[in-house]
């Protein structure tokens, strides 16, 4: 994060905002700047990529699904925008520790004993390490003692849109982001690589809420994509993983996505439109909306 902070200091904060007598490496100034940069960065990533995904990828026919809430998109955005500033506070504490040199982030490829191979290896280990940690954190958040307080707001969105990606309770959102932040304190990681991965994981989080269930056949049961995560929202006890299905298979929580088996939200809508299904009666969804999807109400 010091790369971003130095760039913003040089081009904006030092010449236009802070007095020249305030040193750039003064701790309180760094914390203030990091709060501004982190909040603006999170806002831009969320709104920019969320909007692109919503208009270019998301299938708007899903808004006709009986479990899609009235004004859901506005509610998702409102909840995310309320949560992101709170999530930024502990996040900035970790960024501050990075800026002060307590992490294992390094500047130059030559600083890695393995050169470019080390950079590539760190990218892979970052993905597998964070996937493992998020799986167990996510599963913990489903425990009955914490679920209603922390994770239930995110499960309000049964048939999610890309804007649901960051619509978490602040504590929930920060807990699931911790693996991204602690990795560079445990393992060497190139600073530019870290920034790229940080952006990539935010985009990935948006993508698994985008309602596009298409995956190459050979990856269908390896990559935890939107189809898998949609079933997590609908059926609750399955597919906790972030990128891969590995830990769900190890932990016994893997479920083959219903959309791969002709029973997904799109299939439901097709049958509803063709008249094969009875319409919703007395406030209850018909028999093809699995009751498991309502257990987290």
PDB file of C-alpha atoms in Angstrom:
ATOM      1  CA  UNK A   1       0.000   0.000   0.000  1.00  0.00           C
ATOM      2  CA  UNK A   2       2.986   2.319   0.391  1.00  0.00           C
ATOM      3  CA  UNK A   3       3.246   2.462  -3.421  1.00  0.00           C
ATOM      4  CA  UNK A   4      -0.249   3.913  -3.632  1.00  0.00           C
ATOM      5  CA  UNK A   5       0.343   6.214  -0.684  1.00  0.00           C
ATOM      6  CA  UNK A   6       3.599   7.560  -2.138  1.00  0.00           C
ATOM      7  CA  UNK A   7       1.940   8.162  -5.511  1.00  0.00           C
ATOM      8  CA  UNK A   8      -1.010  10.015  -3.997  1.00  0.00           C
ATOM      9  CA  UNK A   9       1.276  12.017  -1.711  1.00  0.00           C
ATOM     10  CA  UNK A  10       3.496  13.092  -4.589  1.00  0.00           C
ATOM     11  CA  UNK A  11       0.682  13.971  -6.988  1.00  0.00           C
ATOM     12  CA  UNK A  12      -2.057  15.253  -4.717  1.00  0.00           C
ATOM     13  CA  UNK A  13      -1.756  15.395  -0.932  1.00  0.00           C
ATOM     14  CA  UNK A  14       1.623  17.123  -0.667  1.00  0.00           C
ATOM     15  CA  UNK A  15       1.133  19.821  -3.334  1.00  0.00           C
ATOM     16  CA  UNK A  16      -2.586  20.485  -2.785  1.00  0.00           C
ATOM     17  CA  UNK A  17      -3.860  19.259   0.592  1.00  0.00           C
ATOM     18  CA  UNK A  18      -1.406  19.042   3.485  1.00  0.00           C
ATOM     19  CA  UNK A  19       0.870  21.864   4.656  1.00  0.00           C
ATOM     20  CA  UNK A  20       4.455  21.473   3.518  1.00  0.00           C
ATOM     21  CA  UNK A  21       5.538  21.421   7.161  1.00  0.00           C
ATOM     22  CA  UNK A  22       3.726  18.116   7.719  1.00  0.00           C
ATOM     23  CA  UNK A  23       6.204  15.291   6.854  1.00  0.00           C
ATOM     24  CA  UNK A  24       4.916  12.570   4.553  1.00  0.00           C
ATOM     25  CA  UNK A  25       6.147   9.828   6.893  1.00  0.00           C
ATOM     26  CA  UNK A  26       4.423  11.234   9.995  1.00  0.00           C
ATOM     27  CA  UNK A  27       2.201   8.432  11.385  1.00  0.00           C
ATOM     28  CA  UNK A  28      -1.023  10.409  11.885  1.00  0.00           C
ATOM     29  CA  UNK A  29      -0.774  11.824   8.378  1.00  0.00           C
ATOM     30  CA  UNK A  30      -0.237   8.344   6.954  1.00  0.00           C
ATOM     31  CA  UNK A  31      -3.280   6.983   8.798  1.00  0.00           C
ATOM     32  CA  UNK A  32      -5.426   9.906   7.606  1.00  0.00           C
ATOM     33  CA  UNK A  33      -4.267   9.447   4.018  1.00  0.00           C
ATOM     34  CA  UNK A  34      -4.788   5.697   4.145  1.00  0.00           C
ATOM     35  CA  UNK A  35      -8.362   6.168   5.383  1.00  0.00           C
ATOM     36  CA  UNK A  36      -9.100   8.471   2.455  1.00  0.00           C
ATOM     37  CA  UNK A  37      -7.379   6.293  -0.138  1.00  0.00           C
ATOM     38  CA  UNK A  38      -8.855   3.032   1.178  1.00  0.00           C
ATOM     39  CA  UNK A  39     -12.421   4.354   1.241  1.00  0.00           C
ATOM     40  CA  UNK A  40     -12.183   5.937  -2.196  1.00  0.00           C
ATOM     41  CA  UNK A  41     -10.479   2.874  -3.638  1.00  0.00           C
ATOM     42  CA  UNK A  42     -13.096   0.503  -2.219  1.00  0.00           C
ATOM     43  CA  UNK A  43     -15.883   2.741  -3.507  1.00  0.00           C
ATOM     44  CA  UNK A  44     -14.421   2.905  -7.008  1.00  0.00           C
ATOM     45  CA  UNK A  45     -13.746  -0.847  -7.201  1.00  0.00           C
ATOM     46  CA  UNK A  46     -17.232  -1.706  -5.965  1.00  0.00           C
ATOM     47  CA  UNK A  47     -19.228   0.769  -8.042  1.00  0.00           C
ATOM     48  CA  UNK A  48     -17.126   0.558 -11.212  1.00  0.00           C
ATOM     49  CA  UNK A  49     -16.823  -3.216 -11.531  1.00  0.00           C
ATOM     50  CA  UNK A  50     -20.225  -3.819  -9.955  1.00  0.00           C
ATOM     51  CA  UNK A  51     -21.879  -1.521 -12.504  1.00  0.00           C
ATOM     52  CA  UNK A  52     -19.974  -3.039 -15.434  1.00  0.00           C
ATOM     53  CA  UNK A  53     -20.934  -6.537 -14.305  1.00  0.00           C
ATOM     54  CA  UNK A  54     -24.551  -5.566 -13.657  1.00  0.00           C
ATOM     55  CA  UNK A  55     -25.062  -4.073 -17.126  1.00  0.00           C
ATOM     56  CA  UNK A  56     -22.765  -6.278 -19.193  1.00  0.00           C
ATOM     57  CA  UNK A  57     -22.911  -9.698 -17.501  1.00  0.00           C
ATOM     58  CA  UNK A  58     -25.828 -10.023 -15.090  1.00  0.00           C
ATOM     59  CA  UNK A  59     -28.957 -11.598 -16.582  1.00  0.00           C
ATOM     60  CA  UNK A  60     -31.723  -9.169 -15.705  1.00  0.00           C
ATOM     61  CA  UNK A  61     -34.341 -11.845 -16.184  1.00  0.00           C
ATOM     62  CA  UNK A  62     -33.273 -13.116 -12.747  1.00  0.00           C
ATOM     63  CA  UNK A  63     -35.044 -10.096 -11.287  1.00  0.00           C
ATOM     64  CA  UNK A  64     -38.282 -11.917 -12.096  1.00  0.00           C
ATOM     65  CA  UNK A  65     -37.380 -14.766  -9.746  1.00  0.00           C
ATOM     66  CA  UNK A  66     -39.822 -14.973  -6.794  1.00  0.00           C
ATOM     67  CA  UNK A  67     -36.936 -14.719  -4.332  1.00  0.00           C
ATOM     68  CA  UNK A  68     -35.616 -11.498  -5.828  1.00  0.00           C
ATOM     69  CA  UNK A  69     -36.594  -8.712  -3.445  1.00  0.00           C
ATOM     70  CA  UNK A  70     -38.403  -5.539  -4.351  1.00  0.00           C
ATOM     71  CA  UNK A  71     -35.857  -2.760  -4.916  1.00  0.00           C
ATOM     72  CA  UNK A  72     -33.116  -5.297  -4.205  1.00  0.00           C
ATOM     73  CA  UNK A  73     -30.400  -3.566  -6.238  1.00  0.00           C
ATOM     74  CA  UNK A  74     -30.884  -0.298  -4.354  1.00  0.00           C
ATOM     75  CA  UNK A  75     -30.901  -2.180  -1.047  1.00  0.00           C
ATOM     76  CA  UNK A  76     -27.673  -4.025  -1.911  1.00  0.00           C
ATOM     77  CA  UNK A  77     -25.890  -0.802  -2.858  1.00  0.00           C
ATOM     78  CA  UNK A  78     -27.165   1.046   0.211  1.00  0.00           C
ATOM     79  CA  UNK A  79     -26.045  -1.724   2.561  1.00  0.00           C
ATOM     80  CA  UNK A  80     -22.597  -1.964   0.936  1.00  0.00           C
ATOM     81  CA  UNK A  81     -22.038   1.800   1.047  1.00  0.00           C
ATOM     82  CA  UNK A  82     -22.959   1.840   4.731  1.00  0.00           C
ATOM     83  CA  UNK A  83     -20.599  -1.041   5.534  1.00  0.00           C
ATOM     84  CA  UNK A  84     -17.494  -0.158   3.526  1.00  0.00           C
ATOM     85  CA  UNK A  85     -16.388   2.814   5.694  1.00  0.00           C
ATOM     86  CA  UNK A  86     -16.555   0.654   8.834  1.00  0.00           C
ATOM     87  CA  UNK A  87     -14.658  -2.185   7.146  1.00  0.00           C
ATOM     88  CA  UNK A  88     -11.953   0.313   6.171  1.00  0.00           C
ATOM     89  CA  UNK A  89     -11.041   1.145   9.779  1.00  0.00           C
ATOM     90  CA  UNK A  90      -9.395  -2.178  10.776  1.00  0.00           C
ATOM     91  CA  UNK A  91      -8.198  -2.565   7.181  1.00  0.00           C
ATOM     92  CA  UNK A  92      -6.286   0.710   7.432  1.00  0.00           C
ATOM     93  CA  UNK A  93      -4.638  -0.517  10.638  1.00  0.00           C
ATOM     94  CA  UNK A  94      -3.163  -3.413   8.647  1.00  0.00           C
ATOM     95  CA  UNK A  95      -2.233  -1.163   5.714  1.00  0.00           C
ATOM     96  CA  UNK A  96      -0.483   1.155   8.182  1.00  0.00           C
ATOM     97  CA  UNK A  97       1.570  -1.753   9.500  1.00  0.00           C
ATOM     98  CA  UNK A  98       2.558  -2.548   5.899  1.00  0.00           C
ATOM     99  CA  UNK A  99       3.553   1.062   5.224  1.00  0.00           C
ATOM    100  CA  UNK A 100       5.673   1.122   8.394  1.00  0.00           C
ATOM    101  CA  UNK A 101       7.611  -1.890   7.166  1.00  0.00           C
ATOM    102  CA  UNK A 102       6.262  -4.724   9.306  1.00  0.00           C
ATOM    103  CA  UNK A 103       5.187  -6.942   6.412  1.00  0.00           C
ATOM    104  CA  UNK A 104       7.270  -9.111   4.091  1.00  0.00           C
ATOM    105  CA  UNK A 105       6.372  -7.094   1.000  1.00  0.00           C
ATOM    106  CA  UNK A 106       9.331  -6.276  -1.238  1.00  0.00           C
ATOM    107  CA  UNK A 107       9.928  -3.746  -4.013  1.00  0.00           C
ATOM    108  CA  UNK A 108      12.105  -5.429  -6.636  1.00  0.00           C
ATOM    109  CA  UNK A 109      12.054  -8.830  -8.305  1.00  0.00           C
ATOM    110  CA  UNK A 110      15.740  -9.121  -7.413  1.00  0.00           C
ATOM    111  CA  UNK A 111      14.771  -9.037  -3.736  1.00  0.00           C
ATOM    112  CA  UNK A 112      13.131 -12.440  -4.119  1.00  0.00           C
ATOM    113  CA  UNK A 113      15.566 -15.374  -3.862  1.00  0.00           C
ATOM    114  CA  UNK A 114      13.547 -17.128  -6.575  1.00  0.00           C
ATOM    115  CA  UNK A 115      13.166 -14.216  -9.014  1.00  0.00           C
ATOM    116  CA  UNK A 116      10.152 -14.346 -11.323  1.00  0.00           C
ATOM    117  CA  UNK A 117       9.453 -17.933 -10.314  1.00  0.00           C
ATOM    118  CA  UNK A 118       8.998 -16.673  -6.755  1.00  0.00           C
ATOM    119  CA  UNK A 119       6.499 -14.054  -7.946  1.00  0.00           C
ATOM    120  CA  UNK A 120       4.430 -16.646  -9.809  1.00  0.00           C
ATOM    121  CA  UNK A 121       4.653 -19.082  -6.902  1.00  0.00           C
ATOM    122  CA  UNK A 122       3.509 -16.384  -4.472  1.00  0.00           C
ATOM    123  CA  UNK A 123       0.464 -15.653  -6.645  1.00  0.00           C
ATOM    124  CA  UNK A 124      -0.576 -19.291  -6.560  1.00  0.00           C
ATOM    125  CA  UNK A 125       0.120 -19.681  -2.848  1.00  0.00           C
ATOM    126  CA  UNK A 126      -1.829 -16.471  -2.158  1.00  0.00           C
ATOM    127  CA  UNK A 127      -4.890 -17.912  -3.900  1.00  0.00           C
ATOM    128  CA  UNK A 128      -4.711 -21.292  -2.167  1.00  0.00           C
ATOM    129  CA  UNK A 129      -3.892 -19.813   1.246  1.00  0.00           C
ATOM    130  CA  UNK A 130      -6.704 -17.254   1.155  1.00  0.00           C
ATOM    131  CA  UNK A 131      -9.169 -19.783  -0.268  1.00  0.00           C
ATOM    132  CA  UNK A 132      -8.432 -22.149   2.622  1.00  0.00           C
ATOM    133  CA  UNK A 133      -8.733 -19.430   5.268  1.00  0.00           C
ATOM    134  CA  UNK A 134     -11.889 -17.900   3.827  1.00  0.00           C
ATOM    135  CA  UNK A 135     -13.539 -21.316   3.664  1.00  0.00           C
ATOM    136  CA  UNK A 136     -13.156 -21.841   7.413  1.00  0.00           C
ATOM    137  CA  UNK A 137     -13.984 -18.229   8.298  1.00  0.00           C
ATOM    138  CA  UNK A 138     -17.077 -18.381   6.101  1.00  0.00           C
ATOM    139  CA  UNK A 139     -18.115 -21.687   7.624  1.00  0.00           C
ATOM    140  CA  UNK A 140     -17.615 -20.243  11.115  1.00  0.00           C
ATOM    141  CA  UNK A 141     -19.882 -17.328  10.169  1.00  0.00           C
ATOM    142  CA  UNK A 142     -22.638 -19.861   9.511  1.00  0.00           C
ATOM    143  CA  UNK A 143     -22.463 -21.160  13.068  1.00  0.00           C
ATOM    144  CA  UNK A 144     -25.735 -20.556  14.876  1.00  0.00           C
ATOM    145  CA  UNK A 145     -24.038 -18.464  17.586  1.00  0.00           C
ATOM    146  CA  UNK A 146     -22.783 -15.820  15.139  1.00  0.00           C
ATOM    147  CA  UNK A 147     -24.844 -16.227  11.959  1.00  0.00           C
ATOM    148  CA  UNK A 148     -27.812 -14.026  12.857  1.00  0.00           C
ATOM    149  CA  UNK A 149     -25.604 -11.238  14.199  1.00  0.00           C
ATOM    150  CA  UNK A 150     -23.033 -11.127  11.418  1.00  0.00           C
ATOM    151  CA  UNK A 151     -23.640 -13.134   8.265  1.00  0.00           C
ATOM    152  CA  UNK A 152     -27.408 -13.187   7.878  1.00  0.00           C
ATOM    153  CA  UNK A 153     -27.566  -9.736   6.202  1.00  0.00           C
ATOM    154  CA  UNK A 154     -25.556 -11.068   3.265  1.00  0.00           C
ATOM    155  CA  UNK A 155     -27.939 -14.002   2.880  1.00  0.00           C
ATOM    156  CA  UNK A 156     -30.826 -11.631   2.544  1.00  0.00           C
ATOM    157  CA  UNK A 157     -29.958 -11.676  -1.145  1.00  0.00           C
ATOM    158  CA  UNK A 158     -31.058 -15.163  -2.268  1.00  0.00           C
ATOM    159  CA  UNK A 159     -30.757 -14.412  -5.977  1.00  0.00           C
ATOM    160  CA  UNK A 160     -27.937 -11.907  -5.847  1.00  0.00           C
ATOM    161  CA  UNK A 161     -26.699  -9.248  -8.246  1.00  0.00           C
ATOM    162  CA  UNK A 162     -23.086  -8.042  -8.550  1.00  0.00           C
ATOM    163  CA  UNK A 163     -23.930  -5.294  -6.059  1.00  0.00           C
ATOM    164  CA  UNK A 164     -24.516  -7.918  -3.349  1.00  0.00           C
ATOM    165  CA  UNK A 165     -20.801  -8.735  -3.470  1.00  0.00           C
ATOM    166  CA  UNK A 166     -19.845  -6.190  -0.808  1.00  0.00           C
ATOM    167  CA  UNK A 167     -23.207  -5.956   0.967  1.00  0.00           C
ATOM    168  CA  UNK A 168     -21.935  -7.468   4.227  1.00  0.00           C
ATOM    169  CA  UNK A 169     -22.198  -6.619   7.880  1.00  0.00           C
ATOM    170  CA  UNK A 170     -18.917  -4.705   8.516  1.00  0.00           C
ATOM    171  CA  UNK A 171     -17.516  -7.346  10.878  1.00  0.00           C
ATOM    172  CA  UNK A 172     -18.435 -10.096   8.414  1.00  0.00           C
ATOM    173  CA  UNK A 173     -16.787  -8.216   5.546  1.00  0.00           C
ATOM    174  CA  UNK A 174     -13.579  -7.586   7.471  1.00  0.00           C
ATOM    175  CA  UNK A 175     -13.324 -11.160   8.793  1.00  0.00           C
ATOM    176  CA  UNK A 176     -13.548 -12.555   5.265  1.00  0.00           C
ATOM    177  CA  UNK A 177     -10.911 -10.096   4.059  1.00  0.00           C
ATOM    178  CA  UNK A 178      -8.384 -10.878   6.808  1.00  0.00           C
ATOM    179  CA  UNK A 179      -6.605 -13.653   4.824  1.00  0.00           C
ATOM    180  CA  UNK A 180      -5.765 -11.167   2.054  1.00  0.00           C
ATOM    181  CA  UNK A 181      -4.147  -8.838   4.555  1.00  0.00           C
ATOM    182  CA  UNK A 182      -2.262 -11.315   6.733  1.00  0.00           C
ATOM    183  CA  UNK A 183      -0.680 -13.181   3.794  1.00  0.00           C
ATOM    184  CA  UNK A 184       2.064 -10.543   3.208  1.00  0.00           C
ATOM    185  CA  UNK A 185       2.904 -10.588   6.917  1.00  0.00           C
ATOM    186  CA  UNK A 186       3.568 -14.315   6.711  1.00  0.00           C
ATOM    187  CA  UNK A 187       5.053 -14.796   3.234  1.00  0.00           C
ATOM    188  CA  UNK A 188       7.206 -12.711   0.855  1.00  0.00           C
ATOM    189  CA  UNK A 189       5.141 -10.922  -1.790  1.00  0.00           C
ATOM    190  CA  UNK A 190       6.034  -8.375  -4.438  1.00  0.00           C
ATOM    191  CA  UNK A 191       4.279  -5.050  -3.822  1.00  0.00           C
ATOM    192  CA  UNK A 192       2.885  -4.650  -7.336  1.00  0.00           C
ATOM    193  CA  UNK A 193       1.746  -8.269  -7.301  1.00  0.00           C
ATOM    194  CA  UNK A 194      -0.050  -7.616  -4.025  1.00  0.00           C
ATOM    195  CA  UNK A 195      -1.900  -4.620  -5.463  1.00  0.00           C
ATOM    196  CA  UNK A 196      -2.884  -6.636  -8.528  1.00  0.00           C
ATOM    197  CA  UNK A 197      -4.134  -9.517  -6.387  1.00  0.00           C
ATOM    198  CA  UNK A 198      -6.061  -7.134  -4.138  1.00  0.00           C
ATOM    199  CA  UNK A 199      -7.920  -5.722  -7.146  1.00  0.00           C
ATOM    200  CA  UNK A 200      -8.410  -9.200  -8.613  1.00  0.00           C
ATOM    201  CA  UNK A 201     -10.014 -10.651  -5.474  1.00  0.00           C
ATOM    202  CA  UNK A 202     -12.453  -7.740  -5.330  1.00  0.00           C
ATOM    203  CA  UNK A 203     -13.406  -8.316  -8.963  1.00  0.00           C
ATOM    204  CA  UNK A 204     -13.739 -12.049  -8.277  1.00  0.00           C
ATOM    205  CA  UNK A 205     -16.050 -11.349  -5.347  1.00  0.00           C
ATOM    206  CA  UNK A 206     -18.259  -9.369  -7.710  1.00  0.00           C
ATOM    207  CA  UNK A 207     -18.107 -12.077 -10.377  1.00  0.00           C
ATOM    208  CA  UNK A 208     -19.415 -14.870  -8.132  1.00  0.00           C
ATOM    209  CA  UNK A 209     -22.543 -12.795  -7.579  1.00  0.00           C
ATOM    210  CA  UNK A 210     -23.117 -11.935 -11.245  1.00  0.00           C
ATOM    211  CA  UNK A 211     -25.583 -14.702 -12.163  1.00  0.00           C
ATOM    212  CA  UNK A 212     -23.484 -15.892 -15.100  1.00  0.00           C
ATOM    213  CA  UNK A 213     -23.150 -19.626 -14.507  1.00  0.00           C
ATOM    214  CA  UNK A 214     -21.137 -20.487 -17.605  1.00  0.00           C
ATOM    215  CA  UNK A 215     -17.886 -22.346 -16.854  1.00  0.00           C
ATOM    216  CA  UNK A 216     -15.709 -24.493 -19.162  1.00  0.00           C
ATOM    217  CA  UNK A 217     -16.703 -28.124 -18.661  1.00  0.00           C
ATOM    218  CA  UNK A 218     -13.321 -29.201 -17.295  1.00  0.00           C
ATOM    219  CA  UNK A 219     -13.490 -26.498 -14.598  1.00  0.00           C
ATOM    220  CA  UNK A 220     -17.095 -26.971 -13.505  1.00  0.00           C
ATOM    221  CA  UNK A 221     -16.239 -28.925 -10.402  1.00  0.00           C
ATOM    222  CA  UNK A 222     -12.907 -27.205  -9.682  1.00  0.00           C
ATOM    223  CA  UNK A 223     -13.658 -23.489  -9.785  1.00  0.00           C
ATOM    224  CA  UNK A 224     -16.129 -22.081  -7.279  1.00  0.00           C
ATOM    225  CA  UNK A 225     -17.913 -19.745  -9.650  1.00  0.00           C
ATOM    226  CA  UNK A 226     -21.211 -17.911  -9.712  1.00  0.00           C
ATOM    227  CA  UNK A 227     -23.217 -21.121 -10.104  1.00  0.00           C
ATOM    228  CA  UNK A 228     -21.698 -22.577  -6.935  1.00  0.00           C
ATOM    229  CA  UNK A 229     -22.071 -19.367  -4.953  1.00  0.00           C
ATOM    230  CA  UNK A 230     -25.666 -18.913  -6.076  1.00  0.00           C
ATOM    231  CA  UNK A 231     -26.476 -22.294  -4.564  1.00  0.00           C
ATOM    232  CA  UNK A 232     -24.733 -21.169  -1.391  1.00  0.00           C
ATOM    233  CA  UNK A 233     -27.159 -18.250  -1.172  1.00  0.00           C
ATOM    234  CA  UNK A 234     -30.144 -20.431  -2.021  1.00  0.00           C
ATOM    235  CA  UNK A 235     -29.378 -23.595  -0.055  1.00  0.00           C
ATOM    236  CA  UNK A 236     -27.230 -22.142   2.721  1.00  0.00           C
ATOM    237  CA  UNK A 237     -25.069 -25.091   3.883  1.00  0.00           C
ATOM    238  CA  UNK A 238     -23.015 -25.638   0.731  1.00  0.00           C
ATOM    239  CA  UNK A 239     -20.148 -24.174  -1.294  1.00  0.00           C
ATOM    240  CA  UNK A 240     -18.413 -21.930   1.230  1.00  0.00           C
ATOM    241  CA  UNK A 241     -15.255 -21.653  -0.890  1.00  0.00           C
ATOM    242  CA  UNK A 242     -14.023 -18.483  -2.545  1.00  0.00           C
ATOM    243  CA  UNK A 243     -12.171 -19.579  -5.692  1.00  0.00           C
ATOM    244  CA  UNK A 244     -11.993 -23.362  -5.654  1.00  0.00           C
ATOM    245  CA  UNK A 245     -14.152 -26.297  -4.619  1.00  0.00           C
ATOM    246  CA  UNK A 246     -11.249 -28.093  -2.911  1.00  0.00           C
ATOM    247  CA  UNK A 247     -12.078 -27.227   0.686  1.00  0.00           C
ATOM    248  CA  UNK A 248     -15.789 -27.806   0.222  1.00  0.00           C
ATOM    249  CA  UNK A 249     -14.949 -31.313  -0.949  1.00  0.00           C
ATOM    250  CA  UNK A 250     -12.573 -31.844   1.981  1.00  0.00           C
ATOM    251  CA  UNK A 251     -15.095 -30.381   4.437  1.00  0.00           C
ATOM    252  CA  UNK A 252     -18.086 -32.281   3.046  1.00  0.00           C
ATOM    253  CA  UNK A 253     -19.953 -29.126   2.049  1.00  0.00           C
ATOM    254  CA  UNK A 254     -19.641 -29.391  -1.729  1.00  0.00           C
ATOM    255  CA  UNK A 255     -22.813 -29.312  -3.802  1.00  0.00           C
ATOM    256  CA  UNK A 256     -22.911 -29.648  -7.552  1.00  0.00           C
ATOM    257  CA  UNK A 257     -24.609 -26.448  -8.725  1.00  0.00           C
ATOM    258  CA  UNK A 258     -28.309 -26.855  -9.421  1.00  0.00           C
ATOM    259  CA  UNK A 259     -27.902 -24.773 -12.592  1.00  0.00           C
ATOM    260  CA  UNK A 260     -25.594 -27.471 -14.000  1.00  0.00           C
ATOM    261  CA  UNK A 261     -28.368 -30.003 -13.452  1.00  0.00           C
ATOM    262  CA  UNK A 262     -31.234 -28.073 -15.024  1.00  0.00           C
ATOM    263  CA  UNK A 263     -32.655 -26.956 -11.685  1.00  0.00           C
ATOM    264  CA  UNK A 264     -31.160 -23.493 -11.303  1.00  0.00           C
ATOM    265  CA  UNK A 265     -32.824 -20.066 -11.122  1.00  0.00           C
ATOM    266  CA  UNK A 266     -32.884 -19.686 -14.913  1.00  0.00           C
ATOM    267  CA  UNK A 267     -34.499 -23.098 -15.333  1.00  0.00           C
ATOM    268  CA  UNK A 268     -37.063 -22.211 -12.698  1.00  0.00           C
ATOM    269  CA  UNK A 269     -37.938 -19.006 -14.524  1.00  0.00           C
ATOM    270  CA  UNK A 270     -38.299 -20.823 -17.850  1.00  0.00           C
ATOM    271  CA  UNK A 271     -40.721 -23.301 -16.313  1.00  0.00           C
ATOM    272  CA  UNK A 272     -42.598 -20.522 -14.574  1.00  0.00           C
ATOM    273  CA  UNK A 273     -42.905 -18.592 -17.828  1.00  0.00           C
ATOM    274  CA  UNK A 274     -44.049 -21.646 -19.768  1.00  0.00           C
ATOM    275  CA  UNK A 275     -46.791 -22.281 -17.244  1.00  0.00           C
ATOM    276  CA  UNK A 276     -45.329 -25.565 -15.972  1.00  0.00           C
ATOM    277  CA  UNK A 277     -45.255 -24.240 -12.423  1.00  0.00           C
ATOM    278  CA  UNK A 278     -48.011 -22.965 -10.267  1.00  0.00           C
ATOM    279  CA  UNK A 279     -47.637 -19.330  -9.340  1.00  0.00           C
ATOM    280  CA  UNK A 280     -46.823 -18.251  -5.809  1.00  0.00           C
ATOM    281  CA  UNK A 281     -49.854 -18.719  -3.573  1.00  0.00           C
ATOM    282  CA  UNK A 282     -50.521 -17.382  -0.117  1.00  0.00           C
ATOM    283  CA  UNK A 283     -46.998 -15.982   0.117  1.00  0.00           C
ATOM    284  CA  UNK A 284     -45.302 -19.359  -0.397  1.00  0.00           C
ATOM    285  CA  UNK A 285     -43.022 -20.366  -3.248  1.00  0.00           C
ATOM    286  CA  UNK A 286     -44.079 -23.464  -5.146  1.00  0.00           C
ATOM    287  CA  UNK A 287     -42.525 -26.848  -4.700  1.00  0.00           C
ATOM    288  CA  UNK A 288     -39.577 -26.334  -7.015  1.00  0.00           C
ATOM    289  CA  UNK A 289     -38.071 -23.633  -4.810  1.00  0.00           C
ATOM    290  CA  UNK A 290     -36.293 -25.881  -2.366  1.00  0.00           C
ATOM    291  CA  UNK A 291     -37.257 -25.340   1.261  1.00  0.00           C
ATOM    292  CA  UNK A 292     -33.580 -25.417   2.199  1.00  0.00           C
ATOM    293  CA  UNK A 293     -33.275 -22.029   0.559  1.00  0.00           C
ATOM    294  CA  UNK A 294     -35.569 -20.566   3.202  1.00  0.00           C
ATOM    295  CA  UNK A 295     -33.924 -22.031   6.294  1.00  0.00           C
ATOM    296  CA  UNK A 296     -31.853 -18.914   6.914  1.00  0.00           C
ATOM    297  CA  UNK A 297     -34.884 -16.654   7.174  1.00  0.00           C
TER     298      UNK A 297
END
